[in-house]
Coordinates of C-alpha atoms in Angstrom, one line a residue:
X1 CA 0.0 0.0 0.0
X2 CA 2.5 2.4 1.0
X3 CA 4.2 1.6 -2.5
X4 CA 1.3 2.4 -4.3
X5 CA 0.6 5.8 -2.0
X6 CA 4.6 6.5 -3.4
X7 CA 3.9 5.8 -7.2
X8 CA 0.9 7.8 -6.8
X9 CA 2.7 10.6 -5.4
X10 CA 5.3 10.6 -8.0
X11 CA 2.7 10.7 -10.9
X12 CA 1.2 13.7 -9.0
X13 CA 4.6 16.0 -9.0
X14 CA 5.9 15.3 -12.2
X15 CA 2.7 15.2 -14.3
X16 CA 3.0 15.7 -18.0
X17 CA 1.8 18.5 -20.4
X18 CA 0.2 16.1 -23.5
X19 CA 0.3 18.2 -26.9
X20 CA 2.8 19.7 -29.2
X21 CA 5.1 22.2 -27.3
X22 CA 5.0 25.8 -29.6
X23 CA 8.5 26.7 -31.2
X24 CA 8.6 30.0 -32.8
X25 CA 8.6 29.6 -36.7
X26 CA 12.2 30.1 -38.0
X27 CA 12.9 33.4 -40.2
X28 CA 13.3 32.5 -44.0
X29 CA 17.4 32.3 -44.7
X30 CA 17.0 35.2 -47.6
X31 CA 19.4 37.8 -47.2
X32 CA 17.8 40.3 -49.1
X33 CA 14.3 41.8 -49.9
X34 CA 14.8 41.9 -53.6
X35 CA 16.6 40.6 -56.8
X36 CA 19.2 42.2 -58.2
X37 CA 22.0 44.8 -56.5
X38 CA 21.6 45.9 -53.1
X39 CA 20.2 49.6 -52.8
X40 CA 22.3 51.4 -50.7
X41 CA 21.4 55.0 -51.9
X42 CA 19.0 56.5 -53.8
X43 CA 19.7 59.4 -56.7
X44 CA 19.8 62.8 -55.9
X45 CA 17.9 65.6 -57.3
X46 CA 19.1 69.3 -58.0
X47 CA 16.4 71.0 -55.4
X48 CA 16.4 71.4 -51.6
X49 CA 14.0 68.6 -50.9
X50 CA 16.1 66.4 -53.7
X51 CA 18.6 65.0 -51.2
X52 CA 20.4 61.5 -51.8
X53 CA 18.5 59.2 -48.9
X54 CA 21.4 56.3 -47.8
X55 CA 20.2 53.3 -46.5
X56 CA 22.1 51.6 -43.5
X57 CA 21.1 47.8 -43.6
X58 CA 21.2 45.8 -40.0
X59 CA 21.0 49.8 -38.6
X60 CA 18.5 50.0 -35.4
X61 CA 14.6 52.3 -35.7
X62 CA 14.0 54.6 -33.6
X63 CA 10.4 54.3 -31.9
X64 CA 9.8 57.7 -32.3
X65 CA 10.9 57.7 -36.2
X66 CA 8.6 60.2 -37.0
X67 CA 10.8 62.9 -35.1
X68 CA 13.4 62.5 -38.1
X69 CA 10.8 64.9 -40.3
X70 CA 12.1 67.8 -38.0
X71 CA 8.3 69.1 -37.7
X72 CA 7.2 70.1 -34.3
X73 CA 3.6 70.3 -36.0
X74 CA 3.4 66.6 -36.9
X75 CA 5.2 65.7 -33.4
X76 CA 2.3 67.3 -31.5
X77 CA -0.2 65.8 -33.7
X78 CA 1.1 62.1 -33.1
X79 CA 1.5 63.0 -29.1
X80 CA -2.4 63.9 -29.5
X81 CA -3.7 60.7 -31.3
X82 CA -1.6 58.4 -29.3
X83 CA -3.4 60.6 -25.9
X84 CA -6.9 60.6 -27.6
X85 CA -7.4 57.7 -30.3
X86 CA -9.9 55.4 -29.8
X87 CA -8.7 52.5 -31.5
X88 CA -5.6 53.0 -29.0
X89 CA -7.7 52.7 -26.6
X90 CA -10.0 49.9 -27.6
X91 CA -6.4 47.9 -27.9
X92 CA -5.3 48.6 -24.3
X93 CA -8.7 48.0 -23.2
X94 CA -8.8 44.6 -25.0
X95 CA -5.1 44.1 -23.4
X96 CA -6.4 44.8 -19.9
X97 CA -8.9 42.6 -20.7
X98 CA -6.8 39.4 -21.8
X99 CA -4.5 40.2 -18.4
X100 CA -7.8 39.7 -16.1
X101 CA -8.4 36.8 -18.3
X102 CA -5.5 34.9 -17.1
X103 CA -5.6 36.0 -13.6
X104 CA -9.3 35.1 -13.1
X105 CA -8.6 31.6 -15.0
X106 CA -5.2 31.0 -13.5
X107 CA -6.3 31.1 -9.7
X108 CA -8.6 28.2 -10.0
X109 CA -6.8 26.0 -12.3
X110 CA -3.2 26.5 -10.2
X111 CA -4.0 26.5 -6.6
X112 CA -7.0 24.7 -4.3
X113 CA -10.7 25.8 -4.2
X114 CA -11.4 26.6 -0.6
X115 CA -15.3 27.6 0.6
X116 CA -16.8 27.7 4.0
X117 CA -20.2 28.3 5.2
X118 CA -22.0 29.1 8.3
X119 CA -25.9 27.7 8.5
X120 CA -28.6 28.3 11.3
X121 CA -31.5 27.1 11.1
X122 CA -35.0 26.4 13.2
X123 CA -36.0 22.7 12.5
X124 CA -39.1 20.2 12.8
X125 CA -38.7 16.8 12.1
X126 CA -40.4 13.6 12.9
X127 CA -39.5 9.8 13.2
X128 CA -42.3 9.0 11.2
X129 CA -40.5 10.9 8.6
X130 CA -37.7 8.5 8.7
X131 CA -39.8 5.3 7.3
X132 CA -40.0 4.3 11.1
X133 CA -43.3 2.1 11.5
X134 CA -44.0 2.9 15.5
X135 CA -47.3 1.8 17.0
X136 CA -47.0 1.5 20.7
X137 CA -49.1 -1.0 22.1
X138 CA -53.0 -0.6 23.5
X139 CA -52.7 1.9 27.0
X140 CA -48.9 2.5 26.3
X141 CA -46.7 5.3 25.8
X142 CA -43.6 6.1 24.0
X143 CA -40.5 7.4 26.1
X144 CA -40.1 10.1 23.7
X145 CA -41.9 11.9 20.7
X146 CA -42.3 11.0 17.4
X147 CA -42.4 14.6 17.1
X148 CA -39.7 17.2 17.7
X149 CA -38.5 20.7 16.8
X150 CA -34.8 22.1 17.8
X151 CA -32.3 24.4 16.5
X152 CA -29.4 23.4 14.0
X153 CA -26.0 25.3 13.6
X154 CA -23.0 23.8 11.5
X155 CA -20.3 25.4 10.3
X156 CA -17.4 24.1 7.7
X157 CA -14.9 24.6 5.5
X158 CA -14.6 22.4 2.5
X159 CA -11.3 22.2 0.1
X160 CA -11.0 21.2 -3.6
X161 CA -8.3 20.6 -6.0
X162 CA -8.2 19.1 -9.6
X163 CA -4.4 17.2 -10.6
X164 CA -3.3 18.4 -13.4
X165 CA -1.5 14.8 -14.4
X166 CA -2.0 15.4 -18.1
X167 CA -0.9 19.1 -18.2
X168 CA -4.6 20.4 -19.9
X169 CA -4.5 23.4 -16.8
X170 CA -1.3 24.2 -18.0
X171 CA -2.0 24.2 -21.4
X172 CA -5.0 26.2 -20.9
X173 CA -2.6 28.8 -19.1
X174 CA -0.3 28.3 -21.7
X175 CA -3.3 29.8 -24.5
X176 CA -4.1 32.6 -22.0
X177 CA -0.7 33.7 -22.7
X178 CA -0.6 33.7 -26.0
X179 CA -3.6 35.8 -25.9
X180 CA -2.4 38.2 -24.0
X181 CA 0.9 38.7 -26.2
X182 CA -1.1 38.4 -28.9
X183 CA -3.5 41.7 -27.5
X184 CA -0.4 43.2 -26.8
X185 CA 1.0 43.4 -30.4
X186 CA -2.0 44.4 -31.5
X187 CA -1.7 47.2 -29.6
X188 CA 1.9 47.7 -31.1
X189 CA 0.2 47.5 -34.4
X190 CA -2.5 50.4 -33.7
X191 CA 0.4 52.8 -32.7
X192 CA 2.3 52.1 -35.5
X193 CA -0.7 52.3 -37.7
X194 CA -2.0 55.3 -35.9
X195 CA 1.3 57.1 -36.5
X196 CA 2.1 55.9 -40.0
X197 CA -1.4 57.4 -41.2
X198 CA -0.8 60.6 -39.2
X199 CA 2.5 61.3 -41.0
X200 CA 1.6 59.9 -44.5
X201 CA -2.0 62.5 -44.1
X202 CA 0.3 65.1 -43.2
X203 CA 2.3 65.1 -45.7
X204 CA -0.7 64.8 -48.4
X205 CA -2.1 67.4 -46.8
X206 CA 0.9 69.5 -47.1
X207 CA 1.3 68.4 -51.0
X208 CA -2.3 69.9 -51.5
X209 CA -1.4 72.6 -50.0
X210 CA 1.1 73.3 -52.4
X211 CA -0.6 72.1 -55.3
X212 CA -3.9 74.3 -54.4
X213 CA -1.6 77.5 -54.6
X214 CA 0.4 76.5 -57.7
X215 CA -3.0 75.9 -59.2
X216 CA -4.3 79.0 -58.4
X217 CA -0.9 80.4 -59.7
X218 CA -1.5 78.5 -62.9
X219 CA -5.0 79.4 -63.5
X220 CA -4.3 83.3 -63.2
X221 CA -1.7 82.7 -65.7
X222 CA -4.2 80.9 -68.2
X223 CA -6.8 83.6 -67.6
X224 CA -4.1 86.4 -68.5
X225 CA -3.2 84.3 -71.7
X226 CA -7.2 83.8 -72.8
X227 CA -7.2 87.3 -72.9
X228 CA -4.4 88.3 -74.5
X229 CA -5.3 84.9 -76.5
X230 CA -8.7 86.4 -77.7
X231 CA -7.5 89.9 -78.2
X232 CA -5.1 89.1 -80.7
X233 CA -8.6 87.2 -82.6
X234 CA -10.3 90.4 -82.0
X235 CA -7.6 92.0 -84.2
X236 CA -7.2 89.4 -86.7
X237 CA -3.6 88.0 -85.8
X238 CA -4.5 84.4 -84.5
X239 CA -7.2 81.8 -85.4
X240 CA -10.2 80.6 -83.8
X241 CA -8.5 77.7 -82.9
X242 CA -5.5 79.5 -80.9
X243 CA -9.0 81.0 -78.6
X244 CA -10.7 77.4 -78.3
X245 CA -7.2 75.8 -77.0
X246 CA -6.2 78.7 -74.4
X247 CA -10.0 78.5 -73.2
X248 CA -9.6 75.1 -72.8
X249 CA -7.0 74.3 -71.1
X250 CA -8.0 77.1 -68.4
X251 CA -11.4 75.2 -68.0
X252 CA -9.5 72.0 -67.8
X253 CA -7.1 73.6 -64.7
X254 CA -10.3 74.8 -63.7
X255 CA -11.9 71.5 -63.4
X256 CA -8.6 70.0 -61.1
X257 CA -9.6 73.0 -58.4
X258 CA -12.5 71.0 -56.8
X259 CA -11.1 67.3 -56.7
X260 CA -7.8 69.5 -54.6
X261 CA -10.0 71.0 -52.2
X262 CA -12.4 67.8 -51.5
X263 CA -9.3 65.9 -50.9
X264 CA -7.7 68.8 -48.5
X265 CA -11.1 69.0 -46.8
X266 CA -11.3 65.2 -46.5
X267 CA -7.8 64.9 -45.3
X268 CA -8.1 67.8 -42.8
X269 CA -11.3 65.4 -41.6
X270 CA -9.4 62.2 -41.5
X271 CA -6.8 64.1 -39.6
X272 CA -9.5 64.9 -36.8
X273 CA -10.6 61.6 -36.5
X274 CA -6.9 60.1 -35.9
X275 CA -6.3 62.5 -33.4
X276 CA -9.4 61.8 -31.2
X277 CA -11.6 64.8 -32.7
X278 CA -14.9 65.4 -34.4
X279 CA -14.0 67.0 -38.0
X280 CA -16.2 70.1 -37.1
X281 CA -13.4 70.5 -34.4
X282 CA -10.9 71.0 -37.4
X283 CA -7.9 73.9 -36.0
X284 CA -4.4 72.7 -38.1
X285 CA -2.1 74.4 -38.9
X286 CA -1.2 74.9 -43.0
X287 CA 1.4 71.9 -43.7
X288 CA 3.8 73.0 -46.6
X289 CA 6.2 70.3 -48.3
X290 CA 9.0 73.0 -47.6
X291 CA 8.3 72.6 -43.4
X292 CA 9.2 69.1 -43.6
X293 CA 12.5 67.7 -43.6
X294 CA 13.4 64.6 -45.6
X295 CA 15.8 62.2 -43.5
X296 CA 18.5 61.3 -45.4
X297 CA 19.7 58.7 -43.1
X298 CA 17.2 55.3 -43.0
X299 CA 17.8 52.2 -41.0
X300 CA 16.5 48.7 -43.1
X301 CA 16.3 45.4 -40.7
X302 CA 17.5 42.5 -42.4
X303 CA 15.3 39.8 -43.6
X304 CA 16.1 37.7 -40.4
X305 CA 14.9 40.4 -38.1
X306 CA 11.9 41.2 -40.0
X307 CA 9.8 38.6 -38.2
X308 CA 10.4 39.6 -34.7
X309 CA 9.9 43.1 -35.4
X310 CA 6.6 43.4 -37.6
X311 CA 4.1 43.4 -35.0
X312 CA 1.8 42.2 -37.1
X313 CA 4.1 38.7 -37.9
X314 CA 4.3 38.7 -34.0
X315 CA 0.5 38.8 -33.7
X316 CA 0.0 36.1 -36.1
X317 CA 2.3 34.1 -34.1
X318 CA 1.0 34.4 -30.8
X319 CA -2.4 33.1 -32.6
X320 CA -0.3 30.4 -33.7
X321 CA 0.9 29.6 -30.4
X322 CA -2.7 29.7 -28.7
X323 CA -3.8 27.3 -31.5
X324 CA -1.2 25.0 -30.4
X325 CA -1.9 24.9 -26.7
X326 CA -5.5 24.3 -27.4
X327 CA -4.4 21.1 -29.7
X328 CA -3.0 20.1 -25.0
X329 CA -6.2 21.4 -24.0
X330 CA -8.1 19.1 -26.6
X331 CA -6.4 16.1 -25.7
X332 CA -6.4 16.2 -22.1
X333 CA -10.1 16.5 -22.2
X334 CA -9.8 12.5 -23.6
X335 CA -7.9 11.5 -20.1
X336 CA -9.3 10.8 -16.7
X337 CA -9.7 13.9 -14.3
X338 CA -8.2 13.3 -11.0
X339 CA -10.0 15.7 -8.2
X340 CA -8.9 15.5 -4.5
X341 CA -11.6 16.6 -1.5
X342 CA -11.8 17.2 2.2
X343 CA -14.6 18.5 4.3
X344 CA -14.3 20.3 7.9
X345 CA -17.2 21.1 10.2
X346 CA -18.9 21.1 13.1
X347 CA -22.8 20.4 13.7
X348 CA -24.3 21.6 16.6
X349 CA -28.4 22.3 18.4
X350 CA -27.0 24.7 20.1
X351 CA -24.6 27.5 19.0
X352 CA -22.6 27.6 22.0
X353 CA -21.2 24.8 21.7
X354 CA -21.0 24.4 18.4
X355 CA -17.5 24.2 17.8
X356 CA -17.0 21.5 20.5
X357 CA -14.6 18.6 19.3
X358 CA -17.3 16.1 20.5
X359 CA -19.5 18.1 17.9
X360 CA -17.0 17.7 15.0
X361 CA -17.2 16.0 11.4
X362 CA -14.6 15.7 8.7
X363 CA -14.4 13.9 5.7
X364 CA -11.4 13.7 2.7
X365 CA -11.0 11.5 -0.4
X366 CA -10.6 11.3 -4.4
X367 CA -12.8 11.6 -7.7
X368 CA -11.9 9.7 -10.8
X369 CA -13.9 11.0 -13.7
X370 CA -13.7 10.0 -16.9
X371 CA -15.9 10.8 -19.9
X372 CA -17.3 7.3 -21.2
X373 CA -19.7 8.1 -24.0
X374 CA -20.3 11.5 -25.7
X375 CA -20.8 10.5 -29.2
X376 CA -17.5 11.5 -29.9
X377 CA -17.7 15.1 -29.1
X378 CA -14.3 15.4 -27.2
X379 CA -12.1 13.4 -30.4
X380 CA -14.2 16.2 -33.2
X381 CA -12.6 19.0 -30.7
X382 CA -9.3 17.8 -30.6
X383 CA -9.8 17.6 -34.3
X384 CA -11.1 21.3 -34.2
X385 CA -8.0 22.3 -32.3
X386 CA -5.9 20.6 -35.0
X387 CA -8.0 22.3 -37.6
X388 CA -7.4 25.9 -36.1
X389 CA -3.5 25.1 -35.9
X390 CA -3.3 24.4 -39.4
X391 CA -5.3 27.6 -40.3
X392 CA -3.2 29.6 -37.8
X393 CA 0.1 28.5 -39.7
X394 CA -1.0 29.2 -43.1
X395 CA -2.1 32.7 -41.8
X396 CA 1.0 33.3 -40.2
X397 CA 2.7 32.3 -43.1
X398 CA 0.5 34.8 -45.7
X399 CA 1.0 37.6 -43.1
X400 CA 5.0 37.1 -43.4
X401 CA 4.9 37.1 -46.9
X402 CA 3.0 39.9 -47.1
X403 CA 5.5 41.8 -44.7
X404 CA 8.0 41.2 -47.0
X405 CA 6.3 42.4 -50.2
X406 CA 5.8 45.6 -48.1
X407 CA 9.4 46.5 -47.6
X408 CA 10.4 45.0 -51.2
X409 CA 7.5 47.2 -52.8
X410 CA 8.7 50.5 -50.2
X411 CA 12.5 49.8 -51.2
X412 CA 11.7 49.7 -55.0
X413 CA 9.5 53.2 -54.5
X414 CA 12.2 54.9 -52.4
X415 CA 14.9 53.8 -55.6
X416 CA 12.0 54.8 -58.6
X417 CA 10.5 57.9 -56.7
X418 CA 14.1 59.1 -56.4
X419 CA 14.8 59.0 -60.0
X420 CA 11.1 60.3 -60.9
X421 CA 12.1 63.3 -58.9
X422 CA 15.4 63.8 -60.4
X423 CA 13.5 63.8 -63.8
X424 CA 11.3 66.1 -62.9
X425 CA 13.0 68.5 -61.1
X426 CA 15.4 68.3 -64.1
X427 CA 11.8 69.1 -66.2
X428 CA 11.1 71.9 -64.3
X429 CA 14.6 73.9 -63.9
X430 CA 14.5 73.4 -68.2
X431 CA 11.4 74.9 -68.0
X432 CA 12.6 78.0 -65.4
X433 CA 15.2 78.6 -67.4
X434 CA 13.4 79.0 -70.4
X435 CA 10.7 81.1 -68.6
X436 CA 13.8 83.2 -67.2
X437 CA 15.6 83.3 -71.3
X438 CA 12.1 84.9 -72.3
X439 CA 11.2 86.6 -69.6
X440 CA 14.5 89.0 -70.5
X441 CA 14.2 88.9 -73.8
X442 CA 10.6 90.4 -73.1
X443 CA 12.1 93.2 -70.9
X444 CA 14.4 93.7 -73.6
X445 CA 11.8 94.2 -76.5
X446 CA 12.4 90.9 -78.1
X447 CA 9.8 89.3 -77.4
X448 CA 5.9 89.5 -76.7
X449 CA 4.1 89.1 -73.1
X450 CA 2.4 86.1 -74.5
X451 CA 5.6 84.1 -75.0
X452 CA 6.5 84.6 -71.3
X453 CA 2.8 83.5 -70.2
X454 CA 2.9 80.5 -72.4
X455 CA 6.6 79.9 -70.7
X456 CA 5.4 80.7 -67.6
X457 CA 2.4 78.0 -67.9
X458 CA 4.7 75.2 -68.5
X459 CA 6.9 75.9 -65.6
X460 CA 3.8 75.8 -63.3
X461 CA 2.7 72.5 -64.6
X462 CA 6.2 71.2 -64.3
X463 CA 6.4 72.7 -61.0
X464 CA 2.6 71.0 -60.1
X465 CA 4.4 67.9 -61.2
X466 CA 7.7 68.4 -59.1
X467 CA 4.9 68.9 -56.3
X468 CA 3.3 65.3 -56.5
X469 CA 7.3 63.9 -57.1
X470 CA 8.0 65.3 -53.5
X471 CA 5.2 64.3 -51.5
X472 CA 6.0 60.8 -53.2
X473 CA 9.6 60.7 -51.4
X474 CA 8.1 62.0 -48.3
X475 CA 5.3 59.0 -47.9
X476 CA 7.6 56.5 -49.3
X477 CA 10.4 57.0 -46.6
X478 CA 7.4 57.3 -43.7
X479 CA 6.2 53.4 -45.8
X480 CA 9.9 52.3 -45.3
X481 CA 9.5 53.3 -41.3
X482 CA 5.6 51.4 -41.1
X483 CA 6.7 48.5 -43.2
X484 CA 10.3 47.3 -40.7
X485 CA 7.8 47.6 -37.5
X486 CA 8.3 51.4 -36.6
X487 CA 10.7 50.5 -33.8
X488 CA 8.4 49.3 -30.8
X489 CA 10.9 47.0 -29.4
X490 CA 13.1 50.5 -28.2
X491 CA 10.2 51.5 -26.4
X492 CA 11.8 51.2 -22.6
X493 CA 8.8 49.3 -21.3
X494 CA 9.3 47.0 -23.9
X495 CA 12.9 46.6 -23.4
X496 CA 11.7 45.8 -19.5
X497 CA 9.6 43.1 -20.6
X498 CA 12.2 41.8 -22.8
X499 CA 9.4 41.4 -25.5

């Protein structure tokens, strides 16, 4: 007996945990994000916002990346959304949320149930109440009644405690954890989304700006050359046709006005919302293009790094992992469950001396249950469980691949967008030189005024086009920042956690 009490004892401390134990997918062994040579700088454009951008490969992000644009505008904007956002909050709600989870599931499954009452009660019972047939015999009496009423006091304490032999508690525990990493990185993605579309609606906001008052610019220059256009018709010099093309291209400038301001207005709106505010509470400031500045200087993780720094790959994981503890949870449903009980009290007709040791009951012992027949319900879960793995690894695994399609796509547009610029800008100083050429040969007679307005009108458009070229760098490098995991892992509280 006291050999099987020693087995039994062993089985009880070392337990087992029955399912696959979760190993963090490895990174894929690429080296690189693309084909073809490694981009380590970008061209450089003859213009102030045309700068080279180098790119430092295994180089660390900041967490606060957007501070590299140099705009005290956009960092107080970012400090208000990540203050007033709701989806922020929803996150950290949902993270609190998960935390209590675990706590209020964690208490029962590691540590003994304990309850105690107190009853007191007023009582009538009666033998016959029992099943005792009593008939006393003819001119008899019984010693006692067959009635009686009396007071009834007891007081216990009972204890409870399921073995975990197979390890589905710990398991369970095991998917609570998951779940709360797995809140928590969604939280990580929020602020990174949160800021990414704060700077990237900045910056279009600023680029409309611009383009709004070249446009204007353009479209008083089209006006003076419809005049000048039609008076020289009036007088016989030009053709019909020379009116009908000045007219329209004026109306079709003209037509670009509204689709500028809609998208300023619905920008400045989108804006409201990300920082925490209705859009009739609209106050910012006028971004320009020129009030930004374009860091030259840009970190890229490697490939290997990518997948612990992309909160979204991190998310996906910890889904991953949850799926695989429920797999332990599934099959320790199909095993015994072991429960160990005891009982403590004391019964009493009288409260004062209720807790007398005469008055005392106890009782302790074990509970085998096991599951006979359930039409197979518990083997279709762990199925279920397997099921859910799977799907969890093929999303995990269309979530990193999509990860790196965003930095190969945001490396690609930092290389193209730089050379687009450098084309444009190249356009546009043609195009000011020209304007300047006739612009003196107009002061010095050699010229008409309608030769500088027609000059002046392709400069604006090239300048319009120089505009879009700009803003283009701008959201690309604020892409580059989004797409490597915006740097949550320097965030001190992180670096505490070790996360």
């Amino acid at each position: 007996m006291q050999k099987f009490f020693l087995i039994l004892c062993t089985v009880l401390i070392t337990g087992c945990k029955v399912g696959p134990n979760f190993h963090a997918p490895e990174a894929p062994k690429t080296t690189r994000y693309n084909k073809g040579p490694l981009i380590t700088k970008t061209v450089s454009a003859s213009n102030s916002t045309g700068k080279s951008q180098r790119l430092h490969y295994n180089r660390d992000i900041s967490n606060s990346w957007w501070t590299l644009f140099h705009s005290k505008e956009l960092n107080h904007l970012i400090d208000q959304g990540l203050k007033n956002n709701p989806t922020v909050a929803m996150s950290k709600a949902s993270l609190r949320k998960a935390q209590a989870n675990l706590r209020f599931i964690a208490g029962p499954k590691l540590l003994p149930t304990v309850n105690t009452q107190f009853l007191g009660s007023r009582e009538r019972n009666t033998l016959l109440a029992t099943g005792i047939n009593i008939n006393p015999l003819a001119g008899q009496k019984l010693p006692f009644s067959i009635k009686n009423q009396f007071d009834l006091y007891n007081a216990s304490v009972s204890v409870s405690y399921s073995l975990d032999l197979f390890g589905g508690n710990l398991r369970q525990l095991e998917a609570l954890r998951a779940a709360i990493d797995y809140e928590f990185f969604e939280l990580e993605a929020a602020y990174l989304t949160l800021t990414a579309n704060i700077v990237t609606t900045s910056i279009t906001i600023a680029s409309l700006h611009d383009q709004l008052k070249t446009t204007q610019a353009l479209i008083n220059c089209q006006k003076e050359l419809l005049q000048i256009t039609t008076n020289n018709y009036n007088l016989g010099h030009i053709s019909r046709f020379d009116v009908l093309n000045s007219d329209n291209n004026l109306k079709e400038t003209l037509a670009t006005l509204p689709s500028i301001k809609e998208g300023l207005a619905r920008k400045y709106n989108a804006l409201a919302v990300l920082v925490g505010s209705l859009p009739s509470e609209n106050y910012f400031v006028n971004f320009s293009l020129n009030s930004l500045h374009l860091p030259t200087e840009l970190p890229v993780s490697l490939p290997s790094q990518l997948v612990r720094q992309r909160p979204d790959i991190r998310s996906a994981e910890s889904l991953l992992h949850q799926a695989s503890a429920e797999i332990g949870v599934a099959t320790a449903d199909l095993f015994p469950k072991f429960n160990i009980l005891s009982n403590y009290g004391w019964f009493s007709t009288t409260l004062s001396t209720l807790f007398n040791p005469m008055n005392s009951v106890w009782n302790y012992g074990g509970q085998i249950a096991q599951t006979l027949l359930k039409g197979g319900a518990l083997r279709a879960k762990r199925k279920m469980a397997i099921a859910e793995f799977e799907y969890a690894c093929a999303r995990y695994k269309k979530i990193m691949l999509e990860a790196f399609l965003d930095v190969a796509d945001v490396l690609h547009a930092l290389e193209f967008d730089a050379e687009l610029l450098q084309a444009q800008v190249n356009s546009e100083q043609n195009r000011q030189s020209r304007l300047k050429l006739i612009t003196t040969q107009y002061q010095l007679g050699k010229t008409n005024y309608l030769s500088v307005l027609n000059a002046r009108e392709a400069y604006l458009r090239a300048h319009l086009n120089v505009i879009r070229a700009n803003a283009a760098r701008y959201n690309d490098t604020a892409a580059l920042f989004q797409s490597l995991g915006g740097g949550w892992w320097n965030n001190p509280q992180n670096k505490q956690a070790n996360l």
